[in-house]
Coordinates of N, CA, C and O in Angstrom, one line a residue:
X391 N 7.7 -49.2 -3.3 CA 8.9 -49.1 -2.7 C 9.3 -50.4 -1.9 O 8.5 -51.3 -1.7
X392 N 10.3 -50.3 -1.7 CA 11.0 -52.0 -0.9 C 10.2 -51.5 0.7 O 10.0 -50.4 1.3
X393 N 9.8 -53.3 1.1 CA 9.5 -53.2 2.0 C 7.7 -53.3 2.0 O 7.1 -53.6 3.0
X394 N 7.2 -52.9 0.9 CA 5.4 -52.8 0.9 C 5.2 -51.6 0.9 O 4.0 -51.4 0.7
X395 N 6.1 -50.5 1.1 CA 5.8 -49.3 1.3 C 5.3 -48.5 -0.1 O 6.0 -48.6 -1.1
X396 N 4.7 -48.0 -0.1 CA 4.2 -47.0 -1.2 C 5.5 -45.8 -1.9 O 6.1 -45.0 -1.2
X397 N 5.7 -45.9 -2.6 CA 6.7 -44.9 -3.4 C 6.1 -43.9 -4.3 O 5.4 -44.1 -5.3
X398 N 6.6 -42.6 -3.7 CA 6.0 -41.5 -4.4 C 7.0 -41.0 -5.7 O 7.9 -40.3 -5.3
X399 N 6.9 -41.1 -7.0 CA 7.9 -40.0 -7.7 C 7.5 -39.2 -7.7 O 6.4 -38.9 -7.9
X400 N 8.6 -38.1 -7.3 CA 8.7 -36.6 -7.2 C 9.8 -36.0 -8.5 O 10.9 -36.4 -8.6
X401 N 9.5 -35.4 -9.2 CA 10.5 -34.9 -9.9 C 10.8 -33.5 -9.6 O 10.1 -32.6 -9.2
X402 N 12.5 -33.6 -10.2 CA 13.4 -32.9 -9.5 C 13.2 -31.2 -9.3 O 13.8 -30.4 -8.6
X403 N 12.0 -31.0 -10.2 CA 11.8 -29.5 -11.0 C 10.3 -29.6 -9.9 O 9.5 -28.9 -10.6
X404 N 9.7 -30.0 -8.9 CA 8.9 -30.2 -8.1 C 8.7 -29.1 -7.0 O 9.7 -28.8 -6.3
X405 N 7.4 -28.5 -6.8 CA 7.7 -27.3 -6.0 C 7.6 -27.5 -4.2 O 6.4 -27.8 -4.0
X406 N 8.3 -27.4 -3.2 CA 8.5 -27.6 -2.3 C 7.5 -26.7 -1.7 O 7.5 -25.5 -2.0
X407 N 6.7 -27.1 -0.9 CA 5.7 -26.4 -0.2 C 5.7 -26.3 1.1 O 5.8 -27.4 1.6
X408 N 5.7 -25.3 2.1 CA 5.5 -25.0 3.3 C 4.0 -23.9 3.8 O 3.7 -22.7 3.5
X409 N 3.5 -24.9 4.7 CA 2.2 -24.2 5.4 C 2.8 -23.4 6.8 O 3.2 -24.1 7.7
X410 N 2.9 -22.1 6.8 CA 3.1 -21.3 8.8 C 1.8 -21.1 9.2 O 1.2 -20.7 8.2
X411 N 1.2 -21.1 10.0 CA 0.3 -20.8 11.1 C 0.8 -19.2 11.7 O 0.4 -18.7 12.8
X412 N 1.3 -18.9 11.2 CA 1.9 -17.3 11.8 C 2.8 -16.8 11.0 O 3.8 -17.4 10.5
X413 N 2.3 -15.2 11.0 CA 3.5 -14.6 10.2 C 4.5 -14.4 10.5 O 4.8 -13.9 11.6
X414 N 5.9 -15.1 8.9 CA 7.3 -14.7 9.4 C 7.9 -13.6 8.4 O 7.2 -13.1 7.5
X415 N 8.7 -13.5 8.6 CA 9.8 -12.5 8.4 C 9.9 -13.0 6.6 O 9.6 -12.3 5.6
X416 N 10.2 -14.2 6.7 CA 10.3 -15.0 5.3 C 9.2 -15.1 4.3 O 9.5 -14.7 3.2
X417 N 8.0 -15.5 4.5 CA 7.2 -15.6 4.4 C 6.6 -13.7 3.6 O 6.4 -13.4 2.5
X418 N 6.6 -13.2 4.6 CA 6.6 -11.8 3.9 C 7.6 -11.2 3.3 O 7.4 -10.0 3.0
X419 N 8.7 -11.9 3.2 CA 10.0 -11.0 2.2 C 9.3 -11.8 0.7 O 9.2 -11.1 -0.4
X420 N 9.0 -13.6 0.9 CA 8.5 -13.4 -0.6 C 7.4 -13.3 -1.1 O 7.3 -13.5 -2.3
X421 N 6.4 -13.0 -0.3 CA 5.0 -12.0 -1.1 C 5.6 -10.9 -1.4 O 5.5 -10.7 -2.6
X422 N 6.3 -10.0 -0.8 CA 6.6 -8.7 -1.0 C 7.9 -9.0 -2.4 O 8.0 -8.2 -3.4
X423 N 8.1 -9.1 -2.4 CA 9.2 -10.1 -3.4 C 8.7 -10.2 -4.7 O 9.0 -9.7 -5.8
X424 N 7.6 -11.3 -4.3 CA 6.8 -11.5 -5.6 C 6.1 -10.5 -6.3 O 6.2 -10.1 -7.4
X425 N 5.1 -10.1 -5.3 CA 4.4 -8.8 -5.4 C 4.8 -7.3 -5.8 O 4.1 -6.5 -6.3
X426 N 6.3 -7.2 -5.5 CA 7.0 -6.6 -5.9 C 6.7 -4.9 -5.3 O 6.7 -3.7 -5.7
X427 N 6.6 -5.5 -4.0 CA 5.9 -4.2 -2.6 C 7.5 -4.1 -2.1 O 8.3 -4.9 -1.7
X428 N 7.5 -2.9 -2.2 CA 8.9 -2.5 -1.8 C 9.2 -1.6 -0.4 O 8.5 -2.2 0.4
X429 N 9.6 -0.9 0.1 CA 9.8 0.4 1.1 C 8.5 0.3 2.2 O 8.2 -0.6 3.1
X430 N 8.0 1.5 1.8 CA 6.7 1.6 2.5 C 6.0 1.3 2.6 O 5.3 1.3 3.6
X431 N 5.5 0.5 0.8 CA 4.5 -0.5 0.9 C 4.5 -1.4 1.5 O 3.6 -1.8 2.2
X432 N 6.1 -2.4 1.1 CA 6.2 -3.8 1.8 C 5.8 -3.6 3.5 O 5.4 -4.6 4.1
X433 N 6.0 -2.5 4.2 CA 6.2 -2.0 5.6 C 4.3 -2.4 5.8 O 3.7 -3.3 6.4
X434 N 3.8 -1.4 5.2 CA 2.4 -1.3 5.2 C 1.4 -2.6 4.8 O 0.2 -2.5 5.2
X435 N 1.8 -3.7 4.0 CA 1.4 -4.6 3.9 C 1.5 -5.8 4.7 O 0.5 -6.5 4.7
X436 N 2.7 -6.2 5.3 CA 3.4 -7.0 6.4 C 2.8 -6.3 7.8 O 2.8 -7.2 8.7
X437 N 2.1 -4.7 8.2 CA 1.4 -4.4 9.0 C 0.2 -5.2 9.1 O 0.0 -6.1 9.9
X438 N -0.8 -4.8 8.1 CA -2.1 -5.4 7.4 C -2.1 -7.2 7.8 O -2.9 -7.8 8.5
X439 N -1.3 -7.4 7.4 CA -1.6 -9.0 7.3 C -0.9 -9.4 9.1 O -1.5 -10.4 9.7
X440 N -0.1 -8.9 9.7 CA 0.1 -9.3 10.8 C -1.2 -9.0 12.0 O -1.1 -9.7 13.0
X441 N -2.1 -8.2 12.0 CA -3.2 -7.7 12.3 C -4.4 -8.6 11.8 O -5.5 -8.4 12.1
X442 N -4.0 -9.5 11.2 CA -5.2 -10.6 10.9 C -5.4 -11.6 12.6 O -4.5 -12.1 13.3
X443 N -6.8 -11.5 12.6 CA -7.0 -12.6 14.0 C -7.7 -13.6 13.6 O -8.0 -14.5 14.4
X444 N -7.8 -13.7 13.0 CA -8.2 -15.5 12.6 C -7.5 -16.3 11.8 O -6.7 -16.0 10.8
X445 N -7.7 -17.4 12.3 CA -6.4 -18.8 11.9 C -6.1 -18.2 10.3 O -6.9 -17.7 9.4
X446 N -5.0 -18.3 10.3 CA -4.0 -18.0 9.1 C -2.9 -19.0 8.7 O -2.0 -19.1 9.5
X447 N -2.9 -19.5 7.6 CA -2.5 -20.3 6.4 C -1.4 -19.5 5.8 O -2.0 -19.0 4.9
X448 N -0.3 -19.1 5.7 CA 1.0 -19.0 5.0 C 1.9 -19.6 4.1 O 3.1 -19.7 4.2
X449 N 1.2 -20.0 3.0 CA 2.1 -21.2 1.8 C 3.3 -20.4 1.4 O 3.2 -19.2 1.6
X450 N 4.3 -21.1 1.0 CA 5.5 -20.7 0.3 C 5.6 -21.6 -0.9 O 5.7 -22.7 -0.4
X451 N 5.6 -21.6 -1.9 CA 6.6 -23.0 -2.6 C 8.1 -22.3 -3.3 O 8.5 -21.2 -3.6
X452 N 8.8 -23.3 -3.2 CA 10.0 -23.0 -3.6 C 10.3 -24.1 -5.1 O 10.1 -25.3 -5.0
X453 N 10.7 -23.7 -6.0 CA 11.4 -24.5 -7.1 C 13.0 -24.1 -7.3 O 13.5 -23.1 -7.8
X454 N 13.8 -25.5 -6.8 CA 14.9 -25.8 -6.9 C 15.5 -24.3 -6.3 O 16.2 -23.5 -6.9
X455 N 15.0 -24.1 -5.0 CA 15.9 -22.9 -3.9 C 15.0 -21.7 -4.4 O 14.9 -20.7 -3.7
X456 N 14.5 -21.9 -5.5 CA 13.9 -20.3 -6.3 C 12.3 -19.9 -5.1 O 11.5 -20.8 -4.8
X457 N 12.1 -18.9 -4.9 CA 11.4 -18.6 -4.5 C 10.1 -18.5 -5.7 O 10.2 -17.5 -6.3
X458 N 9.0 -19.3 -6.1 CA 8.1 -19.3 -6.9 C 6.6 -19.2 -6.8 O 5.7 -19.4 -7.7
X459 N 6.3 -18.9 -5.5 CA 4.9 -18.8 -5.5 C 4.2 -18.1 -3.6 O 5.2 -18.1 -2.9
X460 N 3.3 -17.8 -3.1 CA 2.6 -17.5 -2.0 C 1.4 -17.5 -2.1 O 1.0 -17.0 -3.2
X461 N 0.4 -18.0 -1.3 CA -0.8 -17.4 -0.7 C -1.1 -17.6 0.6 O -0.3 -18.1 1.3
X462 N -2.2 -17.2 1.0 CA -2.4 -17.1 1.9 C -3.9 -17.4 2.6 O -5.0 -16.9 2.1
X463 N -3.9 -18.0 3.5 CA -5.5 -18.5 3.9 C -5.8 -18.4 5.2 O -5.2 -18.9 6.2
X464 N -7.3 -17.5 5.1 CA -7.3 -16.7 6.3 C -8.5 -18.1 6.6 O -8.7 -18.7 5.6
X465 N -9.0 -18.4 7.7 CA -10.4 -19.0 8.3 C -10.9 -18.3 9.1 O -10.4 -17.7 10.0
X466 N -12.2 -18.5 8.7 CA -13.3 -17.9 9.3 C -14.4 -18.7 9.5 O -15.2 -18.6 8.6
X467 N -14.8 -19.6 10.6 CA -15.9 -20.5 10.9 C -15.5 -21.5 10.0 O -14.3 -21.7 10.0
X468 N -16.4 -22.4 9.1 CA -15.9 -23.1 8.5 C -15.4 -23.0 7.3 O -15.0 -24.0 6.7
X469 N -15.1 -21.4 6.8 CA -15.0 -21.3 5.6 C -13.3 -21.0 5.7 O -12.8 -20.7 6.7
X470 N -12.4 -21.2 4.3 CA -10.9 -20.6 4.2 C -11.3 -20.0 3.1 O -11.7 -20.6 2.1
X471 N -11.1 -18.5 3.1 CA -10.8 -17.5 2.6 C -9.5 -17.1 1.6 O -8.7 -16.4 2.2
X472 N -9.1 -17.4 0.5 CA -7.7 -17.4 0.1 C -7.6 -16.4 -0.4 O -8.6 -15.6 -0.4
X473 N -6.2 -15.8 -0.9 CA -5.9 -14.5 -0.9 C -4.6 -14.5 -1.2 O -3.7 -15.2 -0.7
X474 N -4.2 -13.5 -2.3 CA -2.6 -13.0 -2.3 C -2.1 -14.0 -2.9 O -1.0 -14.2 -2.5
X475 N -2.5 -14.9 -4.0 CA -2.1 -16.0 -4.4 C -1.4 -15.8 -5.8 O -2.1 -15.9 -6.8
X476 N 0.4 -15.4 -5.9 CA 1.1 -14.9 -7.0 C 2.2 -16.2 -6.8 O 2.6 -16.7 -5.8
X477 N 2.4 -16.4 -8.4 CA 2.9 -17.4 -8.9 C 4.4 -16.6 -9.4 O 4.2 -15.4 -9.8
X478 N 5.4 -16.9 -9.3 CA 6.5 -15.8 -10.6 C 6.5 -16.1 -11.5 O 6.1 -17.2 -11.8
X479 N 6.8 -15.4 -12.1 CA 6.7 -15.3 -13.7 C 7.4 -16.9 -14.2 O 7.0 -17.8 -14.9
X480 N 8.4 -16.7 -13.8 CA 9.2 -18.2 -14.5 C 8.8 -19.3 -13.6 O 9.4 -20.4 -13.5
X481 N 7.5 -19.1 -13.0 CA 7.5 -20.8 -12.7 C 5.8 -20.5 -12.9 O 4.9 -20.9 -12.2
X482 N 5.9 -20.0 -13.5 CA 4.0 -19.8 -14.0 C 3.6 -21.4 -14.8 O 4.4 -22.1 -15.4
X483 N 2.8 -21.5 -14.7 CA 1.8 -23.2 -15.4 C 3.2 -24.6 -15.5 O 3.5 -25.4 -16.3
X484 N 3.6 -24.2 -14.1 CA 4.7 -25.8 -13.8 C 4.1 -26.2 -12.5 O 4.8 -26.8 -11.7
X485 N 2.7 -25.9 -12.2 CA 2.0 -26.8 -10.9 C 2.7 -25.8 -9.7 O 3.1 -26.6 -8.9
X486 N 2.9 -24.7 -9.3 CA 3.0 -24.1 -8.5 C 2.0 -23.7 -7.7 O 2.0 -24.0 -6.5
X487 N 0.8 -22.9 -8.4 CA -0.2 -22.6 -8.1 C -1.1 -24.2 -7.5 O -1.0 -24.5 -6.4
X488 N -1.6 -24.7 -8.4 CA -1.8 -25.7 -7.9 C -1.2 -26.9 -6.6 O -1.8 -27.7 -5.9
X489 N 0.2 -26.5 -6.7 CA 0.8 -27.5 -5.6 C 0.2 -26.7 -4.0 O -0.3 -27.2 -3.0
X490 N 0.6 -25.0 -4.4 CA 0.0 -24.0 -2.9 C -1.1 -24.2 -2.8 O -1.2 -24.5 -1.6
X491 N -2.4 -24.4 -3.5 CA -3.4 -24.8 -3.2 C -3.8 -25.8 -2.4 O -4.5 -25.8 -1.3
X492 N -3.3 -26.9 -3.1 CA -3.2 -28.6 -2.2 C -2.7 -28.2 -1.0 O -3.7 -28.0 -0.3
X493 N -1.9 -27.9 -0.6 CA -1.5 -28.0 0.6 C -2.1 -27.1 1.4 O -2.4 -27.4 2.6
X494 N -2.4 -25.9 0.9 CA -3.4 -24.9 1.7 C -4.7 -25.4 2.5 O -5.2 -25.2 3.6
X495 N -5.0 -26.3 1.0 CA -6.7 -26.9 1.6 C -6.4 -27.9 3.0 O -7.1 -27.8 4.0
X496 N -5.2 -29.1 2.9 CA -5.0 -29.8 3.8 C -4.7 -29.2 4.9 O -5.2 -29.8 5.9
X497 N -4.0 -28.2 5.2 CA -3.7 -27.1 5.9 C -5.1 -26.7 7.2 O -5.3 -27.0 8.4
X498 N -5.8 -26.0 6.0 CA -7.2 -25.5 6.7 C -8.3 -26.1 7.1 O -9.2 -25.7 7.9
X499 N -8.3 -28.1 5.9 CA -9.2 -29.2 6.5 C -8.4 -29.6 8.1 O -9.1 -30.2 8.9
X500 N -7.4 -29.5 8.3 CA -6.7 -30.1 9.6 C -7.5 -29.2 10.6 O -7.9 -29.7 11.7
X501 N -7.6 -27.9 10.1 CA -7.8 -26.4 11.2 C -9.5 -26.5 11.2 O -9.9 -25.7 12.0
X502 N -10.6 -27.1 10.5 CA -11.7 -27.3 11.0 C -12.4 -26.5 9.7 O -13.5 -25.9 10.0
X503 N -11.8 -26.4 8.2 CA -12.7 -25.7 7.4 C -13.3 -26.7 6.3 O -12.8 -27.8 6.2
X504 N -14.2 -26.4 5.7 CA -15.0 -27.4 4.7 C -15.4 -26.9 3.8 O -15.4 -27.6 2.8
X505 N -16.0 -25.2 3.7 CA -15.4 -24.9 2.4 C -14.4 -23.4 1.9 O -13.7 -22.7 2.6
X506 N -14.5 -23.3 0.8 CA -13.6 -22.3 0.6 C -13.9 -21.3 -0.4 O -15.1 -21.0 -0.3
X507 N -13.4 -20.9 -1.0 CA -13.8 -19.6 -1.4 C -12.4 -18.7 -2.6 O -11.2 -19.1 -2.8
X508 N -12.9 -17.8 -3.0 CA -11.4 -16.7 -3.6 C -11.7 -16.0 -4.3 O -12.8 -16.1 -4.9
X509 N -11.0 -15.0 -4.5 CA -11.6 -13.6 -6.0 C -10.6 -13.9 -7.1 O -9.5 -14.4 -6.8
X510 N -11.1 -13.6 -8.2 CA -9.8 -14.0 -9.5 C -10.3 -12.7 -10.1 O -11.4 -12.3 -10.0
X511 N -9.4 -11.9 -10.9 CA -9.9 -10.9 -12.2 C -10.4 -11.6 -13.5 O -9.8 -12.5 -14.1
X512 N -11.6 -11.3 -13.8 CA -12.1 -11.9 -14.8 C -11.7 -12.1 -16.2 O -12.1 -12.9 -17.0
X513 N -10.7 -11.0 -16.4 CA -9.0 -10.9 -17.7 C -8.1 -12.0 -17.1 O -7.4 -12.5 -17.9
X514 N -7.9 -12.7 -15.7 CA -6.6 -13.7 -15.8 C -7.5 -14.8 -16.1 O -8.1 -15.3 -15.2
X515 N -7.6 -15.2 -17.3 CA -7.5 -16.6 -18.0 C -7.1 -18.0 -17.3 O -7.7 -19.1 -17.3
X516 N -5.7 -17.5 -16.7 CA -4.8 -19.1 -16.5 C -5.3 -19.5 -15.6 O -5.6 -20.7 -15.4
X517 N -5.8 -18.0 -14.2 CA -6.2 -18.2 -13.4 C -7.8 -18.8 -13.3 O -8.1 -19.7 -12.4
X518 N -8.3 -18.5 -13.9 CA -9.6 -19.0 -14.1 C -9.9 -20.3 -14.1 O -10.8 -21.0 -13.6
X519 N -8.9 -20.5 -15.0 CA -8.3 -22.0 -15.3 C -8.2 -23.0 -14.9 O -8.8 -24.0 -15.2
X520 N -6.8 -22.7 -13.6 CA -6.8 -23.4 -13.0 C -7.7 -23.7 -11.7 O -7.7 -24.8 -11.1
X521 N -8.4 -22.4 -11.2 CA -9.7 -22.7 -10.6 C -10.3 -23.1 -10.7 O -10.7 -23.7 -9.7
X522 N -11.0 -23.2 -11.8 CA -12.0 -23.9 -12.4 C -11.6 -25.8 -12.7 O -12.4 -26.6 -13.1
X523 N -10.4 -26.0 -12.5 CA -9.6 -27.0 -12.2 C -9.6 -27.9 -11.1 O -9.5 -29.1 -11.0
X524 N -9.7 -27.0 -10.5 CA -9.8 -27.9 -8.9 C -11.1 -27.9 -8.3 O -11.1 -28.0 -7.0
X525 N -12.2 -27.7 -8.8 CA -13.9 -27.6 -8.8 C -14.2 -25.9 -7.9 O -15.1 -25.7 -7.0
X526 N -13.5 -25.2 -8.3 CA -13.9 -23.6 -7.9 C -15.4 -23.3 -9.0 O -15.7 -24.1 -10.0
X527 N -15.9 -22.6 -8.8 CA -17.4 -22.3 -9.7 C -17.4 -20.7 -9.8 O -17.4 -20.2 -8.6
X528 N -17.5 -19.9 -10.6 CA -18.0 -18.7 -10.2 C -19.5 -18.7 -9.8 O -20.5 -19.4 -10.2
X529 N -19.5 -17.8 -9.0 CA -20.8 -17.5 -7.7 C -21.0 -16.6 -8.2 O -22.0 -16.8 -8.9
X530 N -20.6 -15.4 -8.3 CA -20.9 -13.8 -8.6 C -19.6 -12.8 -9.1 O -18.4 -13.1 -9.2
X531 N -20.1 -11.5 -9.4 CA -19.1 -10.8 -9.8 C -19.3 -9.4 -9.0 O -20.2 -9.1 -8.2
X532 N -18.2 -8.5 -9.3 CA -18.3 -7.2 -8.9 C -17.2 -6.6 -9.1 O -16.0 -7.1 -9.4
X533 N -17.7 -5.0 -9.0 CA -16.9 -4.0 -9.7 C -16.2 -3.0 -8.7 O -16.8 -2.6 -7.8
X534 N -14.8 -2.6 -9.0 CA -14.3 -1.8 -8.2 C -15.1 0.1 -8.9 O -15.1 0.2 -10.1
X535 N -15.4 0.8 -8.4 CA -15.8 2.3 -8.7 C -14.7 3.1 -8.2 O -14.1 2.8 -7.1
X536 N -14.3 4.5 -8.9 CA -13.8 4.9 -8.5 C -14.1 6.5 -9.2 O -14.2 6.9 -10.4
X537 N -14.3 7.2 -8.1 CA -14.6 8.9 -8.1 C -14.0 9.7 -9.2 O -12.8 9.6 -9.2
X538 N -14.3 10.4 -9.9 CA -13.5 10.7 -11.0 C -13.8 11.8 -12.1 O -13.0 12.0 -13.0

């Protein structure tokens, strides 16, 4: 860039990222949004997560005004915990997921964490993927049971 300065290209289809330190109103309209938690659920889930007491991580990304992605990163000692991490459908494998990430981790290295952590379903592929992408490793597995 003029001047000595470093120039970043951003292109225009680029997802805009924001980290909160506390839950907003916004923030939970587009998990619940995405997630597609409506009435009583959206009520009961925006409960749950406001009831979290440890440092908490809030990504948003936006592509061109569109609401396209959330997660969310709880800390715990030195670890970030991630969680709730939905991409929308129409901005699925355009670096969404990955841009929330990046910024999550800088996020939680600022707030005193070093490593990290997350659950994926062992059927999402992409997700696997892109985990396995940014040096995620699977550690272990486990099964939900249910009475029947």
């Amino acid at each position: 860039g003029a001047g000595g300065q470093p120039s970043e290209q951003v292109q225009a289809d680029s997802p805009l990222v924001t980290v909160e330190s506390s839950v907003t109103q916004r923030w939970l309209d587009l998990y619940c949004t995405l997630e597609g938690y409506t009435g009583h659920d959206a009520a009961t889930r925006g409960a749950i997560i406001r009831r979290i007491r440890q440092p908490l991580g809030l990504a948003a990304a936006t592509v061109g005004g569109e609401a396209a992605g959330v997660v969310m990163g709880v800390i715990e000692g030195e670890w970030l915990g991630i969680f709730g991490m939905i991409t929308s459908a129409g901005h699925r494998r355009q670096g969404v997921a990955r841009a929330l990430l990046h910024h999550l981790a800088h996020w939680a290295l600022a707030a005193g964490a070093t490593h990290s952590y997350l659950q994926v379903m062992t059927t999402n592929q992409a997700a696997r993927a892109l985990y396995a992408g940014v040096a995620f490793a699977e550690v272990y597995g486990y099964e939900y049971w249910v009475s029947g």
